[in-house]
């Protein structure tokens, strides 16, 4: 099942940026400014 | 909300059987639930071979003990207390099994202390096999000497714990190890550095071009030796001990400068009853719980107080642990292709740390009453929400063994 983490401030060692993260089968498959997707994880 | 990579706590002791057969309260299940509550998604625990057991046998047995119980992913270090030529092939077998670090190897422990010649051979053969040796650096001679003196004076109460294992013992051991590593041209990783002087010895070695790495823990960054003169002092007994407060600042600086690359917890959860079974500092079970409060404390006291930048925090808690212990980039980073281990972190959420709210079976926290600003809302392990607003929602045994590769020397 795909999951979308929508609109968080993604933090890495080189800084932070607002991004969506798409997860499929336990792996991160896409990180982008806006990923169109139906289901999100509410938080 | 911040989206952080899952935290990697590379120093935990779940179900550790200590002196007199006393076992820590957190097994792989309860300990990993507590870790997950704090945003930890991977731990590295220890396999301790029984007499006659090979290193690969011990690792496999420990792996089986964790599987089916642990709720987050894990890897293993293997403890070595003796090492000869006949043991050399075991290193390659360990690497084949996905175990690429040894330790913590003691220079002080009564039953686990390694012979110097064994250690020299181990350092060379481990280097050649791509296995990292991690050392608990306290000089046994100095500790025995301090202990004898305190016993002669009848000074064996908790308040003397710091004196019984002085900074000098840590610094002497670190310098001795650094010298040996230089001579043998081997890398080293020093666990739970507790003093500014210890960190300085590592900094000097690194400036000289040696590959010496190290970690410290929240209790050495935030607590000080005065705890041993307060009520409940026994709860703060750990080895090495808490130091004078000036060491806190020196260790923060060592993190900011990159002298120490990792913050971990040495999570070792004896219960209050176990800790308070004796008032003699030499007999109190050493260790404190900590995984659950690692991220909130480091965020509050590090980022919140300007000691660390947020990207540095991510490096210390996720990126560097994964790199050094061969889990990167599967773990330790939010990137395409990596495991979806993440923490949805609310930087504005204020929490007062109290034992009843913690998930460790220890029943106490050394940070009782500390106010933190910044707390995990969700913890995701490989895309599955395993903790949400203080409630565990994962499954027993859902954690997987992660096959470590040769780590990076930072």
Coordinates of C-alpha atoms in Angstrom, one line a residue:
Chain A
X1 CA 0.0 0.0 0.0
X2 CA 1.2 3.5 -0.8
X3 CA 1.4 6.1 1.9
X4 CA 1.9 9.8 1.5
X5 CA 3.4 12.0 4.2
X6 CA 2.1 15.4 3.1
X7 CA 3.6 18.8 3.6
X8 CA 6.0 18.3 6.5
X9 CA 9.4 20.0 6.8
X10 CA 11.8 17.3 5.8
X11 CA 15.1 17.6 7.7
X12 CA 18.4 16.2 6.4
X13 CA 22.0 16.8 7.2
X14 CA 22.1 19.5 4.5
X15 CA 19.1 21.5 5.7
X16 CA 15.3 21.3 5.6
X17 CA 12.7 21.8 3.0
X18 CA 8.9 21.4 2.8
X19 CA 8.2 18.2 0.8
X20 CA 5.8 15.3 0.4
X21 CA 7.2 11.8 0.8
X22 CA 5.7 8.8 -1.0
X23 CA 6.3 5.4 0.6
X24 CA 5.7 2.1 -1.1
X25 CA 6.4 -1.3 0.4
X26 CA 8.3 0.2 3.3
X27 CA 10.7 2.2 1.1
X28 CA 10.7 5.9 0.2
X29 CA 10.0 6.0 -3.5
X30 CA 9.5 9.7 -4.1
X31 CA 10.3 13.0 -2.4
X32 CA 8.8 16.1 -4.0
X33 CA 7.3 19.5 -3.5
X34 CA 3.8 18.3 -4.3
X35 CA 3.0 14.6 -4.9
X36 CA -0.5 14.0 -6.1
X37 CA -1.9 11.0 -4.2
X38 CA -5.1 9.9 -2.6
X39 CA -4.2 8.6 0.8
X40 CA -2.2 10.5 3.4
X41 CA -1.0 9.8 6.9
X42 CA -2.9 12.2 9.1
X43 CA -0.9 13.9 11.8
Chain B
X1 CA 5.7 19.5 11.7
X2 CA 9.3 18.3 11.2
X3 CA 9.9 15.0 9.4
X4 CA 13.1 13.5 10.7
X5 CA 14.9 10.3 9.9
X6 CA 14.3 7.6 12.5
X7 CA 16.7 7.8 15.3
X8 CA 19.4 5.0 15.6
X9 CA 20.4 4.2 19.1
X10 CA 23.6 2.2 18.7
X11 CA 24.1 1.4 22.3
X12 CA 21.3 -0.5 24.1
X13 CA 21.4 -3.4 26.6
X14 CA 18.1 -5.2 26.4
X15 CA 17.7 -8.2 28.8
X16 CA 21.3 -7.7 30.0
X17 CA 22.2 -10.1 32.8
X18 CA 24.6 -8.2 35.1
X19 CA 26.4 -9.0 38.3
X20 CA 24.7 -11.7 40.6
X21 CA 22.5 -12.7 37.7
X22 CA 20.4 -9.5 37.9
X23 CA 18.6 -8.9 34.6
X24 CA 17.6 -5.5 33.2
X25 CA 13.9 -4.9 33.2
X26 CA 13.5 -4.1 29.5
X27 CA 13.6 -7.1 27.2
X28 CA 13.7 -6.7 23.4
X29 CA 9.9 -6.1 23.4
X30 CA 9.5 -3.6 26.1
X31 CA 12.8 -1.9 25.4
X32 CA 12.0 -1.4 21.8
X33 CA 8.5 -0.1 22.6
X34 CA 10.1 2.5 24.8
X35 CA 12.6 3.4 22.1
X36 CA 9.9 3.7 19.4
X37 CA 8.0 6.1 21.7
X38 CA 10.9 8.4 21.4
X39 CA 11.3 8.2 17.7
X40 CA 14.0 5.4 17.7
X41 CA 13.5 3.1 14.7
X42 CA 16.7 1.1 14.9
X43 CA 18.9 -0.1 17.8
X44 CA 22.2 -1.9 18.0
X45 CA 22.3 -4.2 21.0
X46 CA 25.0 -6.6 22.2
X47 CA 25.6 -10.4 21.8
X48 CA 27.7 -11.6 24.7
X49 CA 29.2 -15.1 24.0
X50 CA 29.0 -17.7 26.8
X51 CA 32.2 -19.6 27.6
X52 CA 33.0 -21.9 24.7
X53 CA 30.6 -20.1 22.4
X54 CA 32.0 -18.7 19.1
X55 CA 31.3 -15.1 18.1
X56 CA 29.0 -16.1 15.2
X57 CA 27.1 -18.5 17.4
X58 CA 26.6 -15.8 20.0
X59 CA 25.4 -13.3 17.4
X60 CA 23.0 -15.8 15.9
X61 CA 21.6 -16.8 19.2
X62 CA 21.1 -13.1 20.2
X63 CA 19.4 -12.4 16.8
X64 CA 17.0 -15.2 17.4
X65 CA 16.2 -13.9 20.9
X66 CA 15.3 -10.5 19.4
X67 CA 13.3 -11.7 16.4
X68 CA 9.7 -12.4 17.2
X69 CA 9.8 -9.9 20.0
X70 CA 11.5 -6.6 19.0
X71 CA 9.2 -3.9 17.4
X72 CA 11.9 -1.9 15.7
X73 CA 14.8 -2.9 13.4
X74 CA 18.0 -3.9 15.0
X75 CA 21.6 -4.8 14.4
X76 CA 24.2 -6.3 16.8
X77 CA 27.7 -5.8 18.2
X78 CA 29.4 -8.8 19.6
X79 CA 31.3 -8.6 22.9
X80 CA 34.9 -10.0 22.9
X81 CA 36.7 -10.8 26.1
X82 CA 39.5 -13.0 24.7
X83 CA 40.9 -13.4 21.2
X84 CA 43.6 -15.6 19.7
X85 CA 44.8 -16.7 16.3
X86 CA 42.3 -19.6 16.4
X87 CA 39.5 -17.0 16.6
X88 CA 40.5 -15.0 13.5
X89 CA 38.2 -16.9 11.0
X90 CA 35.2 -16.0 13.2
X91 CA 35.5 -12.4 12.1
X92 CA 34.8 -13.3 8.4
X93 CA 31.9 -15.5 9.6
X94 CA 30.5 -12.5 11.5
X95 CA 30.7 -10.2 8.5
X96 CA 28.9 -12.9 6.4
X97 CA 26.2 -12.8 9.1
X98 CA 25.9 -9.1 8.8
X99 CA 27.7 -8.2 12.0
X100 CA 30.5 -5.7 11.5
X101 CA 31.2 -4.3 14.9
X102 CA 32.6 -5.7 18.1
X103 CA 32.2 -4.4 21.7
X104 CA 31.9 -2.9 23.9
X105 CA 35.3 -4.3 24.8
X106 CA 36.2 -3.5 28.3
X107 CA 39.5 -2.2 29.7
X108 CA 38.0 -2.3 33.2
X109 CA 35.3 -4.9 33.7
X110 CA 36.2 -7.7 36.2
X111 CA 35.1 -10.5 34.0
X112 CA 35.1 -9.0 30.5
X113 CA 38.4 -7.2 30.5
X114 CA 40.5 -8.2 27.5
X115 CA 44.2 -9.1 27.7
X116 CA 46.4 -6.5 26.0
X117 CA 48.0 -9.0 23.5
X118 CA 44.5 -10.3 22.6
X119 CA 43.3 -6.7 22.0
X120 CA 46.3 -5.9 19.8
X121 CA 45.7 -9.0 17.6
X122 CA 42.0 -8.2 17.6
X123 CA 42.5 -4.6 16.4
X124 CA 44.6 -5.7 13.5
X125 CA 42.5 -8.7 12.4
X126 CA 39.2 -6.7 12.8
X127 CA 40.6 -3.9 10.7
X128 CA 41.6 -6.4 8.0
X129 CA 38.2 -7.9 8.1
X130 CA 36.3 -4.6 7.9
X131 CA 35.0 -4.9 11.5
X132 CA 35.0 -1.9 13.8
X133 CA 36.2 -2.4 17.4
X134 CA 34.3 -0.3 20.0
X135 CA 35.9 0.2 23.4
X136 CA 34.7 1.0 26.9
X137 CA 37.6 3.1 28.1
X138 CA 38.3 3.0 31.8
X139 CA 41.7 2.1 33.2
X140 CA 41.4 -0.9 35.4
X141 CA 44.5 -0.2 37.5
X142 CA 43.3 3.3 38.4
X143 CA 39.8 2.1 39.2
X144 CA 41.1 -0.7 41.4
X145 CA 43.4 1.7 43.2
X146 CA 40.6 4.2 43.9
X147 CA 38.3 1.4 45.0
X148 CA 40.9 0.0 47.5
X149 CA 41.4 3.5 49.0
X150 CA 37.7 4.2 49.4
X151 CA 37.2 0.8 51.0
X152 CA 40.0 1.4 53.4
X153 CA 38.5 4.7 54.4
X154 CA 35.0 3.1 54.7
X155 CA 33.8 5.5 52.0
X156 CA 31.7 3.3 49.9
X157 CA 28.4 5.1 49.8
X158 CA 26.8 6.3 46.6
X159 CA 28.3 9.8 46.9
X160 CA 31.7 8.2 46.3
X161 CA 30.8 6.6 42.9
X162 CA 32.4 9.4 40.9
X163 CA 35.6 9.2 42.9
X164 CA 35.7 5.5 42.6
X165 CA 35.9 5.8 38.8
X166 CA 37.8 9.1 38.2
X167 CA 38.1 11.0 35.0
X168 CA 41.8 10.1 35.1
X169 CA 40.8 6.5 34.5
X170 CA 38.8 7.4 31.4
X171 CA 41.5 9.7 30.0
X172 CA 44.3 7.2 30.7
X173 CA 42.5 4.4 28.9
X174 CA 41.5 6.6 25.9
X175 CA 45.1 7.8 25.5
X176 CA 46.4 4.2 25.9
X177 CA 44.0 3.0 23.3
X178 CA 44.8 5.8 20.9
X179 CA 48.5 5.1 21.2
X180 CA 47.9 1.4 20.5
X181 CA 45.7 2.2 17.5
X182 CA 48.3 4.6 16.1
X183 CA 51.0 2.0 16.4
X184 CA 48.9 -0.7 14.7
X185 CA 47.3 1.8 12.3
X186 CA 43.8 0.7 13.3
X187 CA 40.6 2.7 13.7
X188 CA 38.7 2.8 17.0
X189 CA 35.4 3.8 18.3
X190 CA 35.1 4.9 22.0
X191 CA 31.7 4.4 23.6
X192 CA 30.1 6.7 26.1
X193 CA 32.8 9.4 26.5
X194 CA 32.0 11.1 29.8
X195 CA 34.6 13.9 30.1
X196 CA 35.9 16.9 28.4
X197 CA 39.4 15.6 28.8
X198 CA 38.5 12.3 27.2
X199 CA 36.9 14.2 24.2
X200 CA 40.1 16.3 24.0
X201 CA 42.3 13.2 23.7
X202 CA 40.1 12.1 20.8
X203 CA 40.2 15.5 19.2
X204 CA 44.0 15.6 19.4
X205 CA 44.3 12.1 17.8
X206 CA 41.9 13.1 15.0
X207 CA 43.9 16.3 14.3
X208 CA 47.0 14.0 14.1
X209 CA 45.2 12.0 11.4
X210 CA 44.0 9.0 13.4
X211 CA 40.6 7.4 12.7
X212 CA 39.3 7.6 16.3
X213 CA 35.5 8.0 16.6
X214 CA 33.3 8.3 19.7
X215 CA 29.9 8.7 21.2
X216 CA 28.5 10.4 24.3
X217 CA 25.1 10.1 26.0
X218 CA 22.4 12.6 27.2
X219 CA 23.3 11.9 30.9
X220 CA 26.9 13.0 30.3
X221 CA 25.7 16.1 28.5
X222 CA 23.0 17.1 30.9
X223 CA 23.6 15.7 34.4
X224 CA 26.5 16.1 36.8
X225 CA 28.2 14.5 39.7
X226 CA 26.2 16.4 42.3
X227 CA 23.4 13.8 41.7
X228 CA 25.4 11.4 43.8
X229 CA 24.9 13.6 46.9
X230 CA 21.2 13.9 46.4
X231 CA 18.2 11.7 47.4
X232 CA 17.8 8.8 45.0
X233 CA 21.5 8.9 44.1
X234 CA 21.6 5.2 43.4
X235 CA 19.4 5.7 40.3
X236 CA 22.2 7.7 38.7
X237 CA 24.9 5.1 39.1
X238 CA 26.4 4.2 35.7
X239 CA 29.8 3.5 34.4
X240 CA 31.6 5.7 33.7
X241 CA 30.0 8.0 36.3
X242 CA 28.5 11.5 35.9
X243 CA 31.2 14.2 36.0
X244 CA 31.5 17.7 37.2
X245 CA 29.2 20.1 35.3
X246 CA 32.1 21.7 33.3
X247 CA 32.3 18.5 31.4
X248 CA 28.7 19.0 30.0
X249 CA 29.8 22.1 28.1
X250 CA 33.0 20.4 26.8
X251 CA 31.0 17.4 25.5
X252 CA 28.5 19.7 23.7
X253 CA 31.4 21.4 22.1
X254 CA 32.9 18.1 21.1
X255 CA 29.6 17.2 19.3
X256 CA 29.3 20.6 17.6
X257 CA 33.0 20.4 16.4
X258 CA 32.6 16.8 15.2
X259 CA 35.1 15.3 17.6
X260 CA 32.3 12.9 18.7
X261 CA 30.1 11.7 15.9
X262 CA 27.2 10.0 17.7
X263 CA 24.8 10.5 20.7
X264 CA 23.5 7.3 22.1
X265 CA 22.0 6.2 25.4
X266 CA 23.7 3.1 26.8
X267 CA 20.1 2.2 27.7
X268 CA 20.4 -0.2 30.6
X269 CA 17.2 -0.5 32.5
X270 CA 17.6 -1.9 36.0
X271 CA 14.5 -1.1 38.0
X272 CA 14.4 1.3 41.0
X273 CA 14.2 -1.8 43.3
X274 CA 17.2 -3.4 41.6
X275 CA 19.1 -0.1 41.8
X276 CA 18.3 0.5 45.4
X277 CA 19.0 -3.0 46.6
X278 CA 22.3 -1.8 47.9
X279 CA 23.7 1.6 49.2
X280 CA 27.3 0.6 48.5
X281 CA 28.4 2.3 45.3
X282 CA 30.5 -0.7 44.2
X283 CA 27.5 -3.0 44.4
X284 CA 24.7 -1.0 42.7
X285 CA 23.7 -2.2 39.3
X286 CA 25.1 0.3 36.9
X287 CA 23.1 1.8 34.0
X288 CA 20.1 4.0 33.3
X289 CA 17.2 3.9 30.8
X290 CA 17.3 6.5 28.0
X291 CA 16.3 5.7 24.5
X292 CA 12.8 7.2 24.9
X293 CA 14.1 10.6 26.0
X294 CA 17.1 10.8 23.6
X295 CA 15.5 12.8 20.8
X296 CA 13.3 15.2 22.9
X297 CA 16.3 16.0 25.2
X298 CA 18.8 16.5 22.4
X299 CA 16.3 18.7 20.5
X300 CA 15.4 20.8 23.5
X301 CA 18.8 21.1 25.0
X302 CA 20.8 21.0 21.8
X303 CA 18.8 22.7 19.0
X304 CA 16.5 24.7 21.4
X305 CA 19.4 26.2 23.3
X306 CA 21.6 26.9 20.3
X307 CA 24.2 24.3 21.0
X308 CA 23.5 22.4 17.8
X309 CA 21.9 23.1 14.4
X310 CA 19.0 20.9 13.5
X311 CA 20.9 19.2 10.6
X312 CA 23.7 18.5 13.1
X313 CA 21.2 16.7 15.3
X314 CA 20.0 14.6 12.4
X315 CA 23.6 13.7 11.7
X316 CA 24.4 12.8 15.3
X317 CA 21.3 10.7 15.9
X318 CA 20.7 9.1 12.5
X319 CA 23.2 9.7 9.7
X320 CA 26.4 9.1 11.5
X321 CA 25.3 6.1 13.5
X322 CA 24.1 4.5 10.2
X323 CA 27.3 5.3 8.4
X324 CA 29.7 4.2 11.1
X325 CA 27.9 0.9 11.7
X326 CA 27.2 0.0 8.1
X327 CA 23.5 0.6 7.9
X328 CA 23.7 3.6 5.5
X329 CA 21.8 4.5 3.3
X330 CA 19.2 1.9 4.1
X331 CA 18.9 3.6 7.4
X332 CA 19.8 7.1 8.7
X333 CA 18.5 9.3 5.9
X334 CA 15.2 10.3 4.2
X335 CA 16.0 9.6 0.6
X336 CA 14.6 7.7 -2.3
X337 CA 15.4 4.0 -1.9
X338 CA 15.9 4.2 1.9
X339 CA 13.7 2.5 4.4
X340 CA 10.8 4.7 5.3
X341 CA 11.9 5.1 9.0
X342 CA 10.7 8.5 10.1
X343 CA 9.6 10.6 13.0
X344 CA 6.9 13.2 12.6
X345 CA 8.1 15.6 15.2
X346 CA 6.2 18.5 16.8
X347 CA 8.8 21.2 17.7
X348 CA 6.2 23.1 19.7
X349 CA 4.9 20.3 21.8
X350 CA 5.8 20.7 25.5
X351 CA 6.2 17.7 27.7
X352 CA 7.3 17.2 31.3
X353 CA 9.2 13.9 31.4
X354 CA 7.9 11.7 34.2
X355 CA 8.3 8.0 34.9
X356 CA 4.6 7.0 34.6
X357 CA 4.5 8.4 31.1
X358 CA 7.6 6.5 30.0
X359 CA 7.3 3.0 28.4
X360 CA 10.5 1.4 29.9
X361 CA 9.9 -1.2 32.5
X362 CA 12.6 0.5 34.6
X363 CA 9.9 2.5 36.4
X364 CA 12.1 5.7 36.6
X365 CA 13.9 8.1 34.4
X366 CA 17.1 10.0 35.3
X367 CA 15.4 13.0 33.7
X368 CA 12.3 13.1 36.0
X369 CA 10.7 16.5 35.9
X370 CA 12.7 17.8 32.9
X371 CA 10.7 20.0 30.6
X372 CA 11.2 19.5 26.9
X373 CA 9.9 21.4 24.0
X374 CA 9.7 19.2 20.9
X375 CA 8.3 15.7 21.0
X376 CA 7.5 12.9 18.5
X377 CA 3.9 12.7 17.3
X378 CA 4.4 9.6 15.0
X379 CA 7.1 7.1 14.6
X380 CA 7.1 5.2 11.3
X381 CA 9.1 2.0 10.7
X382 CA 9.4 1.0 7.1
X383 CA 6.2 3.1 6.4
X384 CA 4.2 1.6 9.2
X385 CA 3.0 3.8 12.0
X386 CA 4.2 2.1 15.1
X387 CA 3.7 4.9 17.6
X388 CA 1.1 7.7 17.6
X389 CA 0.8 10.3 20.3
X390 CA 2.1 8.1 23.0
X391 CA 0.3 4.9 22.0
X392 CA 2.1 1.9 20.6
X393 CA 0.3 0.7 17.5
X394 CA 2.9 -1.6 16.0
X395 CA 3.2 -5.4 16.3
X396 CA 5.3 -7.6 18.5
X397 CA 8.1 -9.0 16.4
X398 CA 7.8 -6.6 13.5
X399 CA 11.4 -5.5 13.9
X400 CA 13.9 -7.0 11.5
X401 CA 17.6 -7.8 11.7
X402 CA 19.5 -5.4 9.5
X403 CA 22.5 -6.9 7.8
X404 CA 25.3 -4.5 8.4
X405 CA 28.0 -3.9 5.9
X406 CA 31.4 -2.5 6.6
X407 CA 30.9 0.9 8.1
X408 CA 32.5 4.2 7.2
X409 CA 35.3 5.7 9.2
X410 CA 34.4 9.3 9.8

